[in-house]
mmCIF file of C-alpha atoms in Angstrom:
data_model
loop_
_atom_site.group_PDB
_atom_site.id
_atom_site.type_symbol
_atom_site.label_atom_id
_atom_site.label_comp_id
_atom_site.label_asym_id
_atom_site.label_seq_id
_atom_site.Cartn_x
_atom_site.Cartn_y
_atom_site.Cartn_z
ATOM 1 C CA MET A 8 -5.446 -25.295 -9.140
ATOM 2 C CA THR A 9 -5.832 -24.084 -12.738
ATOM 3 C CA GLY A 10 -9.402 -22.914 -11.994
ATOM 4 C CA ALA A 11 -8.303 -20.676 -9.093
ATOM 5 C CA THR A 12 -7.069 -17.724 -11.154
ATOM 6 C CA PRO A 13 -10.142 -17.353 -13.431
ATOM 7 C CA GLN A 14 -12.370 -17.740 -10.366
ATOM 8 C CA ARG A 15 -10.445 -15.028 -8.521
ATOM 9 C CA SER A 16 -10.546 -12.831 -11.634
ATOM 10 C CA ASP A 17 -14.336 -13.295 -11.940
ATOM 11 C CA ALA A 18 -14.792 -12.478 -8.253
ATOM 12 C CA LEU A 19 -12.766 -9.271 -8.661
ATOM 13 C CA LYS A 20 -14.755 -8.311 -11.757
ATOM 14 C CA ASN A 21 -18.011 -8.926 -9.885
ATOM 15 C CA ARG A 22 -16.803 -6.853 -6.943
ATOM 16 C CA GLU A 23 -15.772 -3.934 -9.192
ATOM 17 C CA ALA A 24 -19.081 -4.104 -11.066
ATOM 18 C CA ILE A 25 -21.026 -4.053 -7.791
ATOM 19 C CA LEU A 26 -19.040 -1.078 -6.479
ATOM 20 C CA GLN A 27 -19.503 0.933 -9.686
ATOM 21 C CA VAL A 28 -23.224 0.201 -9.853
ATOM 22 C CA ALA A 29 -23.612 0.902 -6.130
ATOM 23 C CA HIS A 30 -21.819 4.243 -6.593
ATOM 24 C CA ASP A 31 -24.296 5.252 -9.321
ATOM 25 C CA ALA A 32 -27.394 3.789 -7.638
ATOM 26 C CA LEU A 33 -26.664 5.359 -4.255
ATOM 27 C CA ALA A 34 -25.942 8.699 -5.940
ATOM 28 C CA GLU A 35 -29.422 8.524 -7.462
ATOM 29 C CA SER A 36 -30.996 7.454 -4.165
ATOM 30 C CA PRO A 37 -29.310 6.687 -0.836
ATOM 31 C CA HIS A 38 -32.195 4.248 -0.256
ATOM 32 C CA ALA A 39 -31.491 2.018 -3.284
ATOM 33 C CA SER A 40 -32.000 -1.603 -2.252
ATOM 34 C CA LEU A 41 -29.195 -4.146 -2.298
ATOM 35 C CA ASN A 42 -31.304 -6.412 -4.529
ATOM 36 C CA SER A 43 -31.757 -3.606 -7.095
ATOM 37 C CA ILE A 44 -27.991 -2.959 -7.020
ATOM 38 C CA ALA A 45 -27.260 -6.663 -7.559
ATOM 39 C CA LYS A 46 -29.681 -6.744 -10.500
ATOM 40 C CA ARG A 47 -28.125 -3.653 -12.128
ATOM 41 C CA ALA A 48 -24.654 -5.149 -11.635
ATOM 42 C CA GLY A 49 -25.738 -8.350 -13.370
ATOM 43 C CA VAL A 50 -25.063 -10.565 -10.357
ATOM 44 C CA GLY A 51 -27.288 -12.570 -8.062
ATOM 45 C CA PRO A 52 -28.125 -11.308 -4.547
ATOM 46 C CA GLY A 53 -25.983 -14.138 -3.117
ATOM 47 C CA THR A 54 -22.917 -12.830 -4.963
ATOM 48 C CA LEU A 55 -23.482 -9.326 -3.636
ATOM 49 C CA TYR A 56 -23.962 -10.572 -0.059
ATOM 50 C CA ARG A 57 -20.815 -12.709 -0.300
ATOM 51 C CA HIS A 58 -18.808 -9.567 -1.003
ATOM 52 C CA PHE A 59 -20.824 -7.189 1.180
ATOM 53 C CA PRO A 60 -22.805 -8.945 3.912
ATOM 54 C CA THR A 61 -24.622 -5.782 5.058
ATOM 55 C CA ARG A 62 -25.825 -2.508 3.558
ATOM 56 C CA GLU A 63 -23.361 -0.632 5.763
ATOM 57 C CA ALA A 64 -20.469 -2.779 4.497
ATOM 58 C CA LEU A 65 -21.382 -1.911 0.889
ATOM 59 C CA ILE A 66 -21.796 1.820 1.583
ATOM 60 C CA LEU A 67 -18.481 2.010 3.423
ATOM 61 C CA GLU A 68 -16.681 0.115 0.665
ATOM 62 C CA VAL A 69 -18.161 2.480 -1.951
ATOM 63 C CA HIS A 70 -16.791 5.361 0.129
ATOM 64 C CA ARG A 71 -13.338 3.748 0.412
ATOM 65 C CA HIS A 72 -13.299 2.846 -3.299
ATOM 66 C CA ASP A 73 -14.260 6.387 -4.354
ATOM 67 C CA VAL A 74 -11.677 7.996 -2.065
ATOM 68 C CA ASN A 75 -8.961 5.680 -3.420
ATOM 69 C CA ARG A 76 -9.965 6.463 -6.996
ATOM 70 C CA LEU A 77 -9.973 10.212 -6.310
ATOM 71 C CA VAL A 78 -6.562 10.062 -4.616
ATOM 72 C CA ALA A 79 -5.153 8.006 -7.508
ATOM 73 C CA SER A 80 -6.452 10.575 -10.023
ATOM 74 C CA VAL A 81 -4.023 13.329 -8.913
ATOM 75 C CA PRO A 82 -1.192 12.479 -11.387
ATOM 76 C CA ASP A 83 -3.660 12.353 -14.311
ATOM 77 C CA VAL A 84 -5.311 15.648 -13.295
ATOM 78 C CA LEU A 85 -1.887 17.298 -13.005
ATOM 79 C CA ALA A 86 -0.832 15.836 -16.367
ATOM 80 C CA THR A 87 -3.845 17.322 -18.158
ATOM 81 C CA HIS A 88 -4.266 20.672 -16.341
ATOM 82 C CA ALA A 89 -2.100 23.542 -15.170
ATOM 83 C CA PRO A 90 -1.401 23.046 -11.434
ATOM 84 C CA LEU A 91 -3.898 25.608 -10.109
ATOM 85 C CA ASP A 92 -6.603 24.369 -12.495
ATOM 86 C CA ALA A 93 -5.812 20.810 -11.369
ATOM 87 C CA LEU A 94 -6.371 21.900 -7.763
ATOM 88 C CA ARG A 95 -9.686 23.508 -8.730
ATOM 89 C CA GLN A 96 -10.858 20.466 -10.689
ATOM 90 C CA TRP A 97 -9.828 17.972 -8.014
ATOM 91 C CA PHE A 98 -11.630 19.871 -5.252
ATOM 92 C CA ALA A 99 -14.733 20.291 -7.433
ATOM 93 C CA THR A 100 -14.783 16.499 -7.886
ATOM 94 C CA LEU A 101 -14.265 15.947 -4.159
ATOM 95 C CA ALA A 102 -17.069 18.409 -3.350
ATOM 96 C CA ALA A 103 -19.469 16.678 -5.758
ATOM 97 C CA TYR A 104 -18.635 13.317 -4.195
ATOM 98 C CA VAL A 105 -19.023 14.501 -0.595
ATOM 99 C CA ARG A 106 -22.290 16.259 -1.434
ATOM 100 C CA ILE A 107 -23.744 12.969 -2.738
ATOM 101 C CA LYS A 108 -22.577 11.010 0.338
ATOM 102 C CA HIS A 109 -24.023 7.748 -1.071
ATOM 103 C CA GLY A 110 -26.063 7.141 2.085
ATOM 104 C CA LEU A 111 -22.943 7.423 4.223
ATOM 105 C CA GLY A 112 -24.628 9.876 6.583
ATOM 106 C CA GLU A 113 -26.829 7.218 8.144
ATOM 107 C CA ALA A 114 -23.894 4.829 8.552
ATOM 108 C CA LEU A 115 -21.541 7.329 10.188
ATOM 109 C CA HIS A 116 -22.402 6.444 13.781
ATOM 110 C CA SER A 117 -20.821 2.992 13.764
ATOM 111 C CA ALA A 118 -17.258 2.234 14.801
ATOM 112 C CA ALA A 119 -16.606 0.668 11.372
ATOM 113 C CA ALA A 120 -17.696 3.888 9.636
ATOM 114 C CA GLN A 121 -15.525 6.037 11.875
ATOM 115 C CA GLU A 122 -12.562 3.769 11.095
ATOM 116 C CA VAL A 123 -13.126 4.026 7.326
ATOM 117 C CA VAL A 124 -13.602 7.808 7.391
ATOM 118 C CA SER A 125 -10.540 8.299 9.631
ATOM 119 C CA ALA A 126 -8.465 6.072 7.344
ATOM 120 C CA SER A 127 -9.401 8.247 4.351
ATOM 121 C CA TRP A 128 -7.845 11.408 5.831
ATOM 122 C CA PRO A 129 -4.108 10.592 5.358
ATOM 123 C CA PRO A 130 -4.382 9.629 1.647
ATOM 124 C CA VAL A 131 -6.628 12.628 0.903
ATOM 125 C CA ALA A 132 -4.217 14.957 2.725
ATOM 126 C CA ALA A 133 -1.307 13.413 0.779
ATOM 127 C CA ALA A 134 -3.183 13.991 -2.509
ATOM 128 C CA VAL A 135 -3.816 17.636 -1.592
ATOM 129 C CA GLY A 136 -0.123 17.895 -0.657
ATOM 130 C CA GLN A 137 0.828 16.718 -4.173
ATOM 131 C CA LEU A 138 -1.457 19.337 -5.720
ATOM 132 C CA LEU A 139 -0.085 22.094 -3.472
ATOM 133 C CA ASP A 140 3.511 21.061 -4.266
ATOM 134 C CA ALA A 141 2.803 21.358 -7.997
ATOM 135 C CA CYS A 142 1.164 24.760 -7.472
ATOM 136 C CA GLU A 143 4.082 25.906 -5.314
ATOM 137 C CA GLN A 144 6.641 24.817 -7.945
ATOM 138 C CA ALA A 145 4.669 26.818 -10.519
ATOM 139 C CA GLY A 146 4.811 29.864 -8.217
ATOM 140 C CA GLU A 147 1.026 29.948 -7.872
ATOM 141 C CA VAL A 148 0.771 29.363 -4.100
ATOM 142 C CA ARG A 149 3.065 30.284 -1.260
ATOM 143 C CA PRO A 150 5.177 27.582 0.389
ATOM 144 C CA GLY A 151 4.287 25.833 3.628
ATOM 145 C CA ILE A 152 0.505 25.572 3.268
ATOM 146 C CA ASP A 153 -0.840 22.691 5.362
ATOM 147 C CA PRO A 154 -2.945 20.264 3.243
ATOM 148 C CA VAL A 155 -5.280 19.548 6.181
ATOM 149 C CA ASP A 156 -5.927 23.286 6.587
ATOM 150 C CA VAL A 157 -6.785 23.438 2.886
ATOM 151 C CA ILE A 158 -9.236 20.528 3.200
ATOM 152 C CA MET A 159 -10.924 22.176 6.191
ATOM 153 C CA LEU A 160 -11.151 25.492 4.334
ATOM 154 C CA MET A 161 -12.415 23.880 1.135
ATOM 155 C CA SER A 162 -15.096 21.966 3.064
ATOM 156 C CA CYS A 163 -17.282 25.028 2.450
ATOM 157 C CA LEU A 164 -17.612 23.761 -1.137
ATOM 158 C CA TRP A 165 -19.736 20.771 -0.171
ATOM 159 C CA ARG A 166 -21.875 22.799 2.226
ATOM 160 C CA THR A 167 -23.340 24.967 -0.530
ATOM 161 C CA PRO A 168 -26.827 24.013 -1.797
ATOM 162 C CA ASP A 169 -26.968 21.541 -4.687
ATOM 163 C CA THR A 170 -28.521 24.175 -6.986
ATOM 164 C CA PRO A 171 -27.236 26.458 -9.778
ATOM 165 C CA ASP A 172 -26.957 29.316 -7.247
ATOM 166 C CA GLY A 173 -25.117 26.963 -4.887
ATOM 167 C CA ALA A 174 -22.675 26.008 -7.666
ATOM 168 C CA THR A 175 -22.008 29.695 -8.379
ATOM 169 C CA GLN A 176 -21.435 30.319 -4.684
ATOM 170 C CA ALA A 177 -19.067 27.310 -4.488
ATOM 171 C CA ASP A 178 -17.045 28.756 -7.392
ATOM 172 C CA ARG A 179 -16.797 32.116 -5.615
ATOM 173 C CA LEU A 180 -15.767 30.460 -2.344
ATOM 174 C CA MET A 181 -13.103 28.385 -4.092
ATOM 175 C CA GLU A 182 -11.604 31.492 -5.681
ATOM 176 C CA LEU A 183 -11.614 33.313 -2.332
ATOM 177 C CA ALA A 184 -9.753 30.371 -0.785
ATOM 178 C CA ILE A 185 -7.271 30.189 -3.666
ATOM 179 C CA ASP A 186 -6.599 33.931 -3.374
ATOM 180 C CA GLY A 187 -5.595 33.229 0.216
ATOM 181 C CA PHE A 188 -3.087 30.586 -0.925
ATOM 182 C CA ARG A 189 -1.268 32.869 -3.382
ATOM 183 C CA PRO A 190 2.151 34.325 -2.616
ATOM 184 C CA CYS A 191 1.695 37.709 -0.940
ATOM 185 C CA ARG A 192 3.862 40.017 -3.053
ATOM 186 C CA VAL A 193 2.822 43.099 -1.062
ATOM 187 C CA CYS A 194 3.639 41.351 2.256
ATOM 188 C CA GLN A 195 7.034 40.306 0.910
ATOM 189 C CA THR A 196 7.992 43.891 0.006
ATOM 190 C CA THR A 197 6.522 45.568 3.092
ATOM 191 C CA SER A 198 7.418 42.946 5.685
ATOM 192 C CA GLY A 199 6.912 44.282 9.189
ATOM 193 C CA SER A 200 5.085 47.435 8.094
ATOM 194 C CA VAL A 201 1.591 46.078 8.735
ATOM 195 C CA PRO A 202 0.622 45.657 12.399
#
């Protein structure tokens, strides 16, 4: 039994290495081969296929892994940025990730893909809720904003072209959205006067 823990540890290290390399390789080209990913990860094809028996399984696990990592980053982003800047940074990272897609587009028609994508919504919404709570406590957004509404609104960020002009447009769109989240001081003082 003494060999079980190192073996498990090696398997986990291999799995993490494959996922990181797959993330980078699929960002470069959604058509990167599994054999090229295994080679870059420093493992044999058999090791990769033991962890991920199909291309779809690898792509979906890269998606799940990236979503989990992004969700887990919220406390660090809030610790190193003012709340509203943390919201901006987090959504910019999400937009960059969604824009890359890592070949997910082709895999989205399967039941397994739908399950993985659906499962990512609650943790992402919870992460956005944490960011909104911090912004609300700082007085930078009004209370009661629905995190899912914010995600739907911010989805415009990953629909802009992946060009310098597209990045400028994404920045403008984000600021327009954030302006809509701010407390409405005029509305608070003239409540009921606007039809």
